[in-house]
Amino acid sequence: MRAGGRGLQLTALFALTLAVLAPAALSSAHEDLDASFGSDGTVITDFGGTNDAGGAVALQADGKVVAGGGSGGPYGTGALALARYHVNGSLDTSFDGDGLVATDLGWGGYASDVLIQPDGKIVAAGGVGLARYNADGSLDTSFDADGKIPAPTEGPSPDAAALQPDGKIVTAGTGFVNNAARLFALARYNADGSPDTTFGGDGRVETDVGGAARALALQTDGRIVVAGAHVVDNRRTDYVIARYNADGSLDMSFDGDGVVVTDLGPAFDSAFAVAIQSDAKIVAGGQTPYPHGGGLAWLGLVRYNADGSLDTSFDGDGVVSVPGGTVSAVVIPPDGKIVATTGGGRFVVHRFLRDGRVDTSFSGDGSATAFPGAGPSGPRANPNGAAMLADGRIVVVGTSEGPVDSGWQGDFALARFLPDGAAPPPLPPPPPPMTPPPPPPPPPPPPPPAPTAPPGDTTSPSVRRCVVPNVKGKTLAAAGAVLRRARCTLGTVTRRYSAKVVKGRVIAQRPAVGARLRAGAKVNLVISRGKRR
């Protein structure tokens, strides 16, 4: 395990970019979008829950779009949610009758990864487990007998997943030691949902990297790459990458021990996305600290050679850091350019050349924007996943939130960007109507507001993290409300006798207070039964 270092400098170019980023994005937002998708390139979908959130996206061979996430209810309850769209952005009603599927896998639900099998079946993975669906949206009962594999009560949840060519499913999550996130926890399942005992002996592998797993990618040779955050202390994290052989053992050809830690500065550096280039180089995307301190995060991309060393052909030292916020997804098209998405109240797509320079042929300045109405009276949107069509169009999924001054309602949000951020020739005007058009309908009521960031979360301007709050001593109902506000969900609730804690109050919680997890992550509680009589 090697720690790499990089000193960041604020150049005049970066200062200028920071000053003009928002207005430039706003002015180009509409022309960068594919108007043939939904309403001017965007789609909003309401599952009917009060806390719907889009977490991942995958593309079928026929071009249909499958988005996964969660449809929430009070106190974080809800279901794993999927929506399928036609190429034009309309809901595909052949998918469970209305294009929408919600599956209860336990208390709460959220899909942070979606996979499409060659036979058209759909696998969703997230904080509550795995589920596999037939092409019509029904649960596939050939998968673990009922189509569902709930996450183990005391074990790690699958926060990222990938599909091997042989149909096996690999997942990665975070394991805890003494209530601290420390382990990369991997699992592999056979095509029927049973544990693959050729992987680690029992289908599971755990590696102590001192942090949390955030993303997973497969190399063409079957090796597995996991990226995440190595926790130094409560004020500092670093990028961490681990590579495994196909049998689950650490790949010792990767930096000598299979694990690389990269320090980009004295603050919160974290990898949230990872992708593999055709030459086996690894690109990890996440955040780097703002060079002059404070809570702002810069877009961070780190590229590693196949042996785990930093690739100095990438911007001179292997690291690209520019204003733009935390990377939520990385996609590498066949031409080798690198596409990364960031949030901060809007969808932003950035494109870089193979050497790490900003690709100014994309929308004129290297970035394109959707949902630009962030502010006190407009909707916010934050991306979580991205995928690319064969023609280079980019589909991004995330969560749309209402104005910040009128309550909160989350919905699935999708946007499709043109390959080069340039609009196609305009369509001819429609023929004049034969009869006068009807009067326009009354304006809809204003949408509810976006929530403020969870207390203590200064690592990113976007609201996509569950920062575990302290709920000890609270009633179960009150604890659920606090967890929901922090973007967490209530996990397993157990009860035990206590001579010190009043009956009905929280004695203990796991993960520990302050743990930074994906939105929708479960927090398990122990409730007092009162004194033993």
Coordinates of C-alpha atoms in Angstrom, one line a residue:
M1 CA 0.0 0.0 0.0
R2 CA 1.6 3.2 -1.1
A3 CA 0.6 6.8 -0.3
G4 CA 1.1 9.3 -3.2
G5 CA 1.2 13.1 -2.7
R6 CA 0.3 16.1 -4.8
G7 CA 0.5 19.8 -4.1
L8 CA -2.4 21.7 -5.7
Q9 CA -2.0 25.2 -7.0
L10 CA -4.6 27.8 -7.9
T11 CA -3.7 29.1 -11.4
A12 CA -5.2 32.1 -13.0
L13 CA -7.1 29.8 -15.4
F14 CA -8.8 28.0 -12.5
A15 CA -9.6 31.3 -10.8
L16 CA -11.3 32.5 -14.0
T17 CA -13.1 29.2 -14.4
L18 CA -14.4 29.4 -10.9
A19 CA -15.7 32.9 -11.4
V20 CA -17.6 32.2 -14.6
L21 CA -18.6 28.5 -14.1
A22 CA -22.2 29.1 -13.0
P23 CA -23.2 31.7 -15.6
A24 CA -21.5 29.9 -18.5
A25 CA -23.3 26.6 -17.5
L26 CA -26.6 28.4 -17.3
S27 CA -26.3 30.0 -20.7
S28 CA -25.4 26.8 -22.5
A29 CA -27.7 24.4 -20.6
H30 CA -30.5 24.2 -23.1
E31 CA -28.5 23.8 -26.3
D32 CA -26.3 21.0 -24.8
L33 CA -29.3 18.8 -24.2
D34 CA -30.9 16.2 -26.6
A35 CA -34.3 17.7 -27.3
S36 CA -35.6 14.4 -28.6
F37 CA -35.5 13.0 -25.0
G38 CA -38.5 14.0 -22.8
S39 CA -39.0 17.7 -22.4
D40 CA -36.1 19.5 -24.0
G41 CA -33.7 16.8 -23.0
T42 CA -34.9 16.1 -19.4
V43 CA -37.4 13.9 -17.7
I44 CA -38.8 14.0 -14.1
T45 CA -40.5 11.0 -12.7
D46 CA -42.5 10.9 -9.5
F47 CA -43.0 7.5 -7.9
G48 CA -45.5 9.0 -5.3
G49 CA -43.1 8.8 -2.4
T50 CA -42.0 11.8 -0.4
N51 CA -38.3 10.9 -0.8
D52 CA -37.8 9.5 -4.3
A53 CA -34.2 9.4 -5.4
G54 CA -32.5 8.3 -8.6
G55 CA -29.2 6.5 -8.0
A56 CA -28.0 4.6 -11.1
V57 CA -28.7 4.2 -14.8
A58 CA -28.1 1.4 -17.4
L59 CA -28.9 1.2 -21.1
Q60 CA -30.5 -1.8 -22.8
A61 CA -29.4 -3.0 -26.2
D62 CA -32.5 -1.5 -27.8
G63 CA -31.7 1.9 -26.3
K64 CA -34.2 1.9 -23.6
V65 CA -33.1 3.5 -20.3
V66 CA -33.4 1.8 -16.9
A67 CA -33.0 4.1 -13.9
G68 CA -32.8 2.7 -10.4
G69 CA -33.0 4.4 -7.0
G70 CA -35.5 4.5 -4.1
S71 CA -39.1 5.5 -3.5
G72 CA -39.2 6.7 0.1
G73 CA -41.9 7.1 2.7
P74 CA -41.9 8.6 6.2
Y75 CA -38.8 8.0 8.4
G76 CA -36.8 6.6 5.5
T77 CA -39.1 3.7 4.8
G78 CA -39.8 2.8 1.3
A79 CA -38.7 0.5 -1.6
L80 CA -36.1 -0.1 -4.1
A81 CA -37.4 1.6 -7.3
L82 CA -36.9 1.1 -11.0
A83 CA -38.2 3.0 -14.0
R84 CA -37.8 2.1 -17.7
Y85 CA -38.0 4.6 -20.5
H86 CA -38.3 4.5 -24.2
V87 CA -35.6 6.1 -26.3
N88 CA -37.7 9.3 -26.4
G89 CA -37.9 9.5 -22.6
S90 CA -41.5 8.4 -22.2
L91 CA -42.2 5.7 -19.6
D92 CA -42.2 2.1 -21.1
T93 CA -45.6 0.8 -20.0
S94 CA -44.6 -2.8 -21.0
F95 CA -42.5 -2.6 -17.8
D96 CA -44.9 -3.6 -15.0
G97 CA -47.8 -1.9 -16.7
D98 CA -46.8 1.7 -16.1
G99 CA -43.0 1.8 -16.4
L100 CA -42.4 1.8 -12.7
V101 CA -41.5 -1.0 -10.2
A102 CA -41.0 -0.7 -6.5
T103 CA -39.8 -3.6 -4.4
D104 CA -39.8 -3.8 -0.6
L105 CA -36.6 -5.6 0.5
G106 CA -36.9 -4.6 4.1
W107 CA -36.9 -1.4 6.0
G108 CA -36.0 1.2 3.4
G109 CA -34.6 0.7 -0.1
Y110 CA -32.3 2.3 -2.6
A111 CA -30.6 1.0 -5.8
S112 CA -27.1 2.4 -6.1
D113 CA -26.2 0.2 -9.2
V114 CA -28.3 -1.2 -12.1
L115 CA -27.0 -4.0 -14.4
I116 CA -28.5 -5.3 -17.7
Q117 CA -27.9 -8.9 -18.5
P118 CA -27.5 -10.1 -22.1
D119 CA -30.9 -11.9 -21.8
G120 CA -32.6 -8.6 -20.9
K121 CA -33.0 -9.3 -17.2
I122 CA -32.2 -6.4 -14.8
V123 CA -30.2 -6.6 -11.6
A124 CA -30.5 -3.9 -9.0
A125 CA -28.1 -3.6 -6.1
G126 CA -28.1 -1.2 -3.1
G127 CA -28.2 -0.7 0.6
V128 CA -30.9 -3.3 1.1
G129 CA -29.5 -6.1 -1.0
L130 CA -30.0 -7.5 -4.6
A131 CA -33.0 -8.0 -6.7
R132 CA -33.3 -9.4 -10.3
Y133 CA -36.2 -8.7 -12.6
N134 CA -37.5 -10.2 -15.8
A135 CA -37.7 -7.9 -18.8
D136 CA -41.4 -7.2 -18.1
G137 CA -40.6 -5.9 -14.6
S138 CA -41.7 -9.0 -12.6
L139 CA -39.3 -10.4 -10.0
D140 CA -37.2 -13.3 -11.5
T141 CA -38.0 -16.2 -9.2
S142 CA -35.1 -18.2 -10.6
F143 CA -32.9 -15.9 -8.7
D144 CA -32.5 -17.1 -5.1
A145 CA -36.1 -18.6 -5.4
D146 CA -37.9 -15.3 -5.0
G147 CA -35.9 -12.8 -7.0
K148 CA -34.5 -11.0 -3.9
I149 CA -31.4 -11.3 -1.7
P150 CA -31.7 -9.0 1.3
A151 CA -28.5 -7.7 2.7
P152 CA -27.4 -9.5 5.9
T153 CA -28.5 -7.9 9.1
E154 CA -25.0 -7.7 10.5
G155 CA -23.1 -7.7 7.2
P156 CA -22.1 -5.1 4.6
S157 CA -24.7 -3.9 2.1
P158 CA -23.9 -4.0 -1.6
D159 CA -23.3 -0.4 -2.6
A160 CA -21.8 -1.2 -6.0
A161 CA -22.1 -4.1 -8.4
A162 CA -20.8 -5.4 -11.8
L163 CA -21.8 -8.2 -14.1
Q164 CA -19.2 -10.7 -15.3
P165 CA -19.3 -12.2 -18.8
D166 CA -20.2 -15.6 -17.3
G167 CA -23.3 -14.1 -15.6
K168 CA -21.9 -14.0 -12.1
I169 CA -22.6 -10.8 -10.1
V170 CA -19.9 -9.1 -8.1
T171 CA -20.8 -6.6 -5.4
A172 CA -18.8 -4.3 -3.1
G173 CA -19.8 -2.6 0.2
T174 CA -18.3 -1.4 3.4
G175 CA -17.6 -3.5 6.5
F176 CA -17.3 -2.0 10.0
V177 CA -14.8 -2.7 12.8
N178 CA -15.8 -1.3 16.2
N179 CA -18.4 0.9 14.5
A180 CA -15.7 2.4 12.1
A181 CA -15.8 2.0 8.4
R182 CA -12.6 -0.1 7.6
L183 CA -13.3 -2.9 5.2
F184 CA -13.8 -3.4 1.5
A185 CA -16.4 -6.2 1.6
L186 CA -16.9 -8.0 -1.7
A187 CA -19.3 -10.8 -2.6
R188 CA -19.9 -12.9 -5.7
Y189 CA -23.1 -14.7 -6.7
N190 CA -23.7 -17.3 -9.3
A191 CA -26.3 -16.6 -11.9
D192 CA -29.0 -18.3 -9.8
G193 CA -28.3 -16.0 -6.8
S194 CA -26.3 -18.6 -4.8
P195 CA -23.0 -17.6 -3.2
D196 CA -20.0 -18.4 -5.5
T197 CA -17.8 -20.5 -3.3
T198 CA -14.9 -20.2 -5.7
F199 CA -14.6 -16.6 -4.6
G200 CA -12.8 -16.3 -1.3
G201 CA -13.9 -19.8 -0.3
D202 CA -17.4 -18.9 0.7
G203 CA -18.4 -16.2 -1.8
R204 CA -17.1 -13.3 0.3
V205 CA -13.9 -11.4 0.7
E206 CA -13.0 -8.6 3.2
T207 CA -9.9 -6.4 3.1
D208 CA -9.0 -3.9 5.8
V209 CA -8.2 -0.7 3.9
G210 CA -9.1 1.6 6.7
G211 CA -12.1 3.1 4.9
A212 CA -15.2 2.7 2.8
A213 CA -16.0 1.2 -0.7
R214 CA -17.8 3.5 -3.1
A215 CA -17.4 2.1 -6.6
L216 CA -16.6 -1.1 -8.5
A217 CA -15.3 -2.0 -12.0
L218 CA -14.3 -5.1 -13.8
Q219 CA -11.2 -5.4 -16.1
T220 CA -11.5 -7.5 -19.3
D221 CA -9.1 -10.1 -17.8
G222 CA -11.6 -10.7 -14.9
R223 CA -9.7 -8.7 -12.2
I224 CA -11.8 -6.6 -9.9
V225 CA -11.1 -2.9 -9.0
V226 CA -12.7 -1.3 -6.0
A227 CA -12.4 2.4 -5.2
G228 CA -13.3 4.4 -2.1
A229 CA -12.2 6.5 0.8
H230 CA -9.4 5.8 3.2
V231 CA -10.1 7.4 6.5
V232 CA -7.1 9.1 8.1
D233 CA -9.0 10.9 10.9
N234 CA -12.2 12.9 11.3
R235 CA -10.8 15.7 9.2
R236 CA -9.1 13.8 6.4
T237 CA -9.6 11.0 3.9
D238 CA -7.6 9.8 0.9
Y239 CA -8.4 8.0 -2.3
V240 CA -8.0 4.2 -2.0
I241 CA -7.9 1.6 -4.8
A242 CA -7.7 -2.1 -4.4
R243 CA -7.4 -4.7 -7.1
Y244 CA -8.4 -8.4 -6.8
N245 CA -7.8 -11.5 -8.9
A246 CA -10.8 -13.4 -10.2
D247 CA -10.7 -15.7 -7.2
G248 CA -11.0 -12.9 -4.7
S249 CA -7.3 -12.7 -3.7
L250 CA -5.6 -9.4 -3.7
D251 CA -3.6 -8.8 -6.9
M252 CA 0.0 -8.4 -5.6
S253 CA 1.1 -7.1 -9.0
F254 CA -0.9 -3.9 -8.1
D255 CA 1.6 -1.9 -6.1
G256 CA 3.0 -4.9 -4.4
D257 CA 0.1 -5.6 -2.0
G258 CA -3.0 -5.0 -4.1
V259 CA -3.9 -1.6 -2.4
V260 CA -2.9 2.0 -3.2
V261 CA -3.7 5.0 -1.1
T262 CA -3.4 8.5 -2.8
D263 CA -3.2 11.7 -0.7
L264 CA -4.3 14.8 -2.7
G265 CA -4.2 17.2 0.2
P266 CA -4.9 17.8 3.9
A267 CA -8.7 17.5 3.7
F268 CA -11.4 15.1 2.4
D269 CA -10.1 13.4 -0.7
S270 CA -12.5 10.5 -1.7
A271 CA -13.1 8.4 -4.8
F272 CA -16.8 7.9 -5.6
A273 CA -16.5 6.5 -9.1
V274 CA -14.1 4.3 -11.1
A275 CA -13.7 3.2 -14.7
I276 CA -11.2 1.1 -16.7
Q277 CA -9.6 2.3 -19.9
S278 CA -9.1 -0.1 -22.9
D279 CA -5.3 -0.1 -22.0
A280 CA -6.1 -1.3 -18.4
K281 CA -5.3 2.1 -16.9
I282 CA -7.7 3.0 -14.0
V283 CA -9.5 6.3 -13.7
A284 CA -10.9 7.1 -10.2
G285 CA -13.2 10.1 -9.9
G286 CA -14.2 11.9 -6.7
Q287 CA -13.2 15.1 -4.9
T288 CA -10.1 17.0 -4.0
P289 CA -9.8 19.9 -1.5
Y290 CA -10.1 23.5 -2.6
P291 CA -6.5 24.7 -2.7
H292 CA -7.2 27.6 -0.3
G293 CA -9.1 25.5 2.3
G294 CA -12.7 25.8 3.4
G295 CA -15.5 23.3 2.7
L296 CA -15.6 23.5 -1.1
A297 CA -14.7 20.4 -3.1
W298 CA -13.1 20.4 -6.5
L299 CA -13.6 17.8 -9.2
G300 CA -10.8 15.2 -8.8
L301 CA -9.7 12.6 -11.4
V302 CA -6.7 10.3 -10.7
R303 CA -5.3 7.9 -13.3
Y304 CA -3.2 4.8 -12.4
N305 CA -1.1 2.6 -14.6
A306 CA -1.8 -1.1 -14.6
D307 CA 0.8 -1.6 -11.9
G308 CA -0.9 0.9 -9.5
S309 CA 1.6 3.7 -10.0
L310 CA 0.3 7.2 -10.9
D311 CA 0.2 7.8 -14.6
T312 CA 2.3 10.9 -15.1
S313 CA 1.1 11.3 -18.7
F314 CA -2.2 12.4 -17.2
D315 CA -1.8 16.1 -16.6
G316 CA 1.9 15.7 -15.6
D317 CA 1.4 13.9 -12.3
G318 CA -1.6 11.6 -12.7
V319 CA -4.1 14.0 -11.1
V320 CA -6.6 16.4 -12.6
S321 CA -8.2 18.9 -10.2
V322 CA -10.5 21.7 -11.4
P323 CA -13.5 23.6 -10.0
G324 CA -16.7 21.7 -10.4
G325 CA -17.6 19.7 -7.2
T326 CA -17.6 16.0 -6.4
V327 CA -17.5 13.4 -9.3
S328 CA -20.5 11.0 -9.1
A329 CA -19.8 9.0 -12.2
V330 CA -17.0 8.4 -14.7
V331 CA -17.6 7.0 -18.3
I332 CA -14.9 6.3 -20.8
P333 CA -16.1 6.2 -24.5
P334 CA -14.2 4.3 -27.2
D335 CA -12.2 7.4 -28.2
G336 CA -10.5 7.4 -24.7
K337 CA -11.8 10.7 -23.6
I338 CA -13.0 10.9 -20.0
V339 CA -16.5 12.0 -19.1
A340 CA -17.3 12.9 -15.5
T341 CA -20.5 14.1 -13.8
T342 CA -20.7 16.5 -10.9
G343 CA -23.6 18.1 -9.0
G344 CA -24.1 21.1 -6.7
G345 CA -27.7 21.6 -7.4
R346 CA -27.6 20.9 -11.1
F347 CA -26.4 18.2 -13.5
V348 CA -22.9 19.0 -14.9
V349 CA -21.1 16.8 -17.5
H350 CA -17.4 17.5 -18.0
R351 CA -15.2 16.0 -20.7
F352 CA -11.4 15.7 -20.7
L353 CA -8.9 14.6 -23.3
R354 CA -6.8 11.5 -22.8
D355 CA -3.9 13.6 -21.4
G356 CA -6.1 15.2 -18.8
R357 CA -6.7 18.6 -20.5
V358 CA -10.2 20.0 -20.6
D359 CA -11.9 19.1 -23.9
T360 CA -13.1 22.5 -25.1
S361 CA -14.7 20.9 -28.2
F362 CA -17.4 19.8 -25.8
S363 CA -19.9 22.6 -25.4
G364 CA -17.1 25.2 -26.0
D365 CA -15.6 25.1 -22.5
G366 CA -15.6 21.4 -21.6
S367 CA -18.8 21.2 -19.6
A368 CA -22.5 21.1 -20.2
T369 CA -25.4 21.6 -17.7
A370 CA -29.0 20.5 -17.1
F371 CA -31.5 21.5 -14.5
P372 CA -29.9 25.0 -14.0
G373 CA -32.7 26.3 -11.8
A374 CA -30.9 25.8 -8.5
G375 CA -31.7 28.5 -6.0
P376 CA -34.3 29.7 -3.5
S377 CA -37.2 29.5 -5.9
G378 CA -36.1 26.9 -8.5
P379 CA -35.6 23.1 -8.4
R380 CA -32.3 21.6 -7.5
A381 CA -30.9 18.4 -9.1
N382 CA -28.0 16.3 -8.2
P383 CA -26.6 13.4 -10.4
N384 CA -25.6 10.0 -9.1
G385 CA -25.1 7.8 -12.3
A386 CA -24.3 8.1 -16.0
A387 CA -24.2 5.9 -19.1
M388 CA -23.4 6.4 -22.7
L389 CA -25.1 5.4 -25.9
A390 CA -23.2 4.0 -28.8
D391 CA -23.5 7.3 -30.6
G392 CA -21.9 9.2 -27.7
R393 CA -25.0 10.7 -26.2
I394 CA -24.8 10.8 -22.4
V395 CA -27.6 9.8 -20.1
V396 CA -27.4 11.1 -16.5
V397 CA -29.7 10.1 -13.6
G398 CA -30.1 11.7 -10.2
T399 CA -32.6 13.4 -7.9
S400 CA -34.6 16.5 -8.5
E401 CA -35.7 18.4 -5.5
G402 CA -38.2 21.3 -5.1
P403 CA -37.5 24.9 -4.2
V404 CA -35.7 25.2 -0.9
D405 CA -38.3 27.5 0.6
S406 CA -41.4 25.3 0.4
G407 CA -40.7 21.8 1.8
W408 CA -39.0 18.9 0.1
Q409 CA -40.1 16.4 -2.5
G410 CA -37.6 14.2 -4.3
D411 CA -38.2 12.7 -7.8
F412 CA -36.2 10.8 -10.3
A413 CA -34.4 13.2 -12.7
L414 CA -32.9 12.2 -16.0
A415 CA -31.1 14.2 -18.7
R416 CA -29.6 13.3 -22.0
F417 CA -26.7 15.3 -23.4
L418 CA -25.6 15.5 -27.0
P419 CA -22.2 13.9 -27.9
D420 CA -20.4 17.2 -28.3
G421 CA -22.6 19.6 -26.4
A422 CA -23.8 21.0 -29.7
A423 CA -27.5 21.3 -30.8
P424 CA -28.6 19.5 -34.0
P425 CA -30.3 21.5 -36.8
P426 CA -33.6 23.0 -35.6
L427 CA -36.8 21.1 -36.4
P428 CA -39.2 22.6 -38.9
P429 CA -42.0 24.6 -37.3
P430 CA -45.3 22.7 -36.8
P431 CA -48.2 23.4 -39.1
P432 CA -50.7 26.0 -37.9
P433 CA -53.6 24.5 -35.9
M434 CA -56.9 24.1 -37.6
T435 CA -58.8 25.4 -34.6
P436 CA -57.8 27.8 -31.9
P437 CA -55.8 26.1 -29.2
P438 CA -57.4 25.6 -25.8
P439 CA -56.5 28.0 -23.0
P440 CA -53.4 27.0 -21.1
P441 CA -54.0 25.1 -17.8
P442 CA -53.4 26.9 -14.5
P443 CA -49.8 26.8 -13.3
P444 CA -49.0 23.9 -11.0
P445 CA -48.4 24.6 -7.3
P446 CA -44.7 25.3 -6.5
P447 CA -42.7 22.2 -5.8
P448 CA -41.4 21.7 -2.3
P449 CA -37.8 22.8 -1.4
A450 CA -34.6 20.9 -1.5
P451 CA -33.2 20.0 1.9
T452 CA -30.1 21.5 3.3
A453 CA -27.0 19.4 3.6
P454 CA -26.8 17.1 6.6
P455 CA -25.1 18.6 9.7
G456 CA -21.4 18.4 9.4
D457 CA -21.2 17.4 5.8
T458 CA -18.7 19.8 4.3
T459 CA -17.2 17.5 1.8
S460 CA -19.5 18.4 -1.1
P461 CA -22.1 21.1 -2.0
S462 CA -24.5 18.4 -3.3
V463 CA -26.9 16.5 -1.0
R464 CA -26.1 12.9 -1.7
R465 CA -24.6 11.6 1.5
C466 CA -25.9 10.0 4.6
V467 CA -23.8 11.5 7.5
V468 CA -24.9 9.3 10.5
P469 CA -26.5 11.6 13.2
N470 CA -26.5 10.9 17.0
V471 CA -29.9 9.4 17.9
K472 CA -29.0 7.8 21.2
G473 CA -31.5 8.5 23.9
K474 CA -34.3 9.3 21.4
T475 CA -37.5 7.4 20.9
L476 CA -37.8 5.1 17.8
A477 CA -40.1 7.6 16.1
A478 CA -37.8 10.6 16.8
A479 CA -34.7 8.6 15.8
G480 CA -36.4 7.7 12.5
A481 CA -37.2 11.4 11.8
V482 CA -33.6 12.4 12.5
L483 CA -32.2 9.7 10.3
R484 CA -34.5 10.7 7.4
R485 CA -33.4 14.3 7.6
A486 CA -29.8 13.1 7.4
R487 CA -30.5 11.1 4.3
C488 CA -30.1 7.8 6.2
T489 CA -32.7 5.0 6.5
L490 CA -33.7 3.0 9.6
G491 CA -32.2 -0.4 9.5
T492 CA -32.6 -3.4 11.9
V493 CA -34.2 -2.5 15.3
T494 CA -33.4 -4.8 18.2
R495 CA -34.4 -4.5 21.8
R496 CA -32.6 -5.4 25.0
Y497 CA -32.9 -4.8 28.7
S498 CA -31.1 -1.8 30.2
A499 CA -30.8 -0.5 33.8
K500 CA -29.6 2.9 32.6
V501 CA -31.7 3.8 29.6
V502 CA -35.4 4.5 29.8
K503 CA -37.7 1.9 28.1
G504 CA -38.3 2.8 24.4
R505 CA -35.2 4.9 24.0
V506 CA -32.2 4.2 21.8
I507 CA -29.3 2.5 23.6
A508 CA -26.8 2.1 20.7
Q509 CA -26.5 2.6 17.0
R510 CA -24.4 1.3 14.1
P511 CA -22.7 2.7 12.0
A512 CA -21.1 5.2 14.4
V513 CA -22.0 8.8 14.6
G514 CA -20.4 10.8 11.8
A515 CA -19.9 7.9 9.4
R516 CA -20.3 9.2 5.8
L517 CA -22.3 6.8 3.6
R518 CA -24.3 6.8 0.5
A519 CA -27.8 8.4 0.7
G520 CA -30.3 5.8 1.9
A521 CA -27.7 3.8 3.9
K522 CA -29.2 1.9 6.9
V523 CA -28.5 2.7 10.5
N524 CA -29.2 -0.2 12.9
L525 CA -30.6 0.7 16.4
V526 CA -30.8 -1.0 19.8
I527 CA -33.9 0.1 21.8
S528 CA -34.2 -0.3 25.6
R529 CA -36.7 -2.7 27.1
G530 CA -36.2 -1.0 30.4
K531 CA -35.0 -2.7 33.6
R532 CA -35.2 -6.5 33.7
R533 CA -37.9 -7.5 36.2

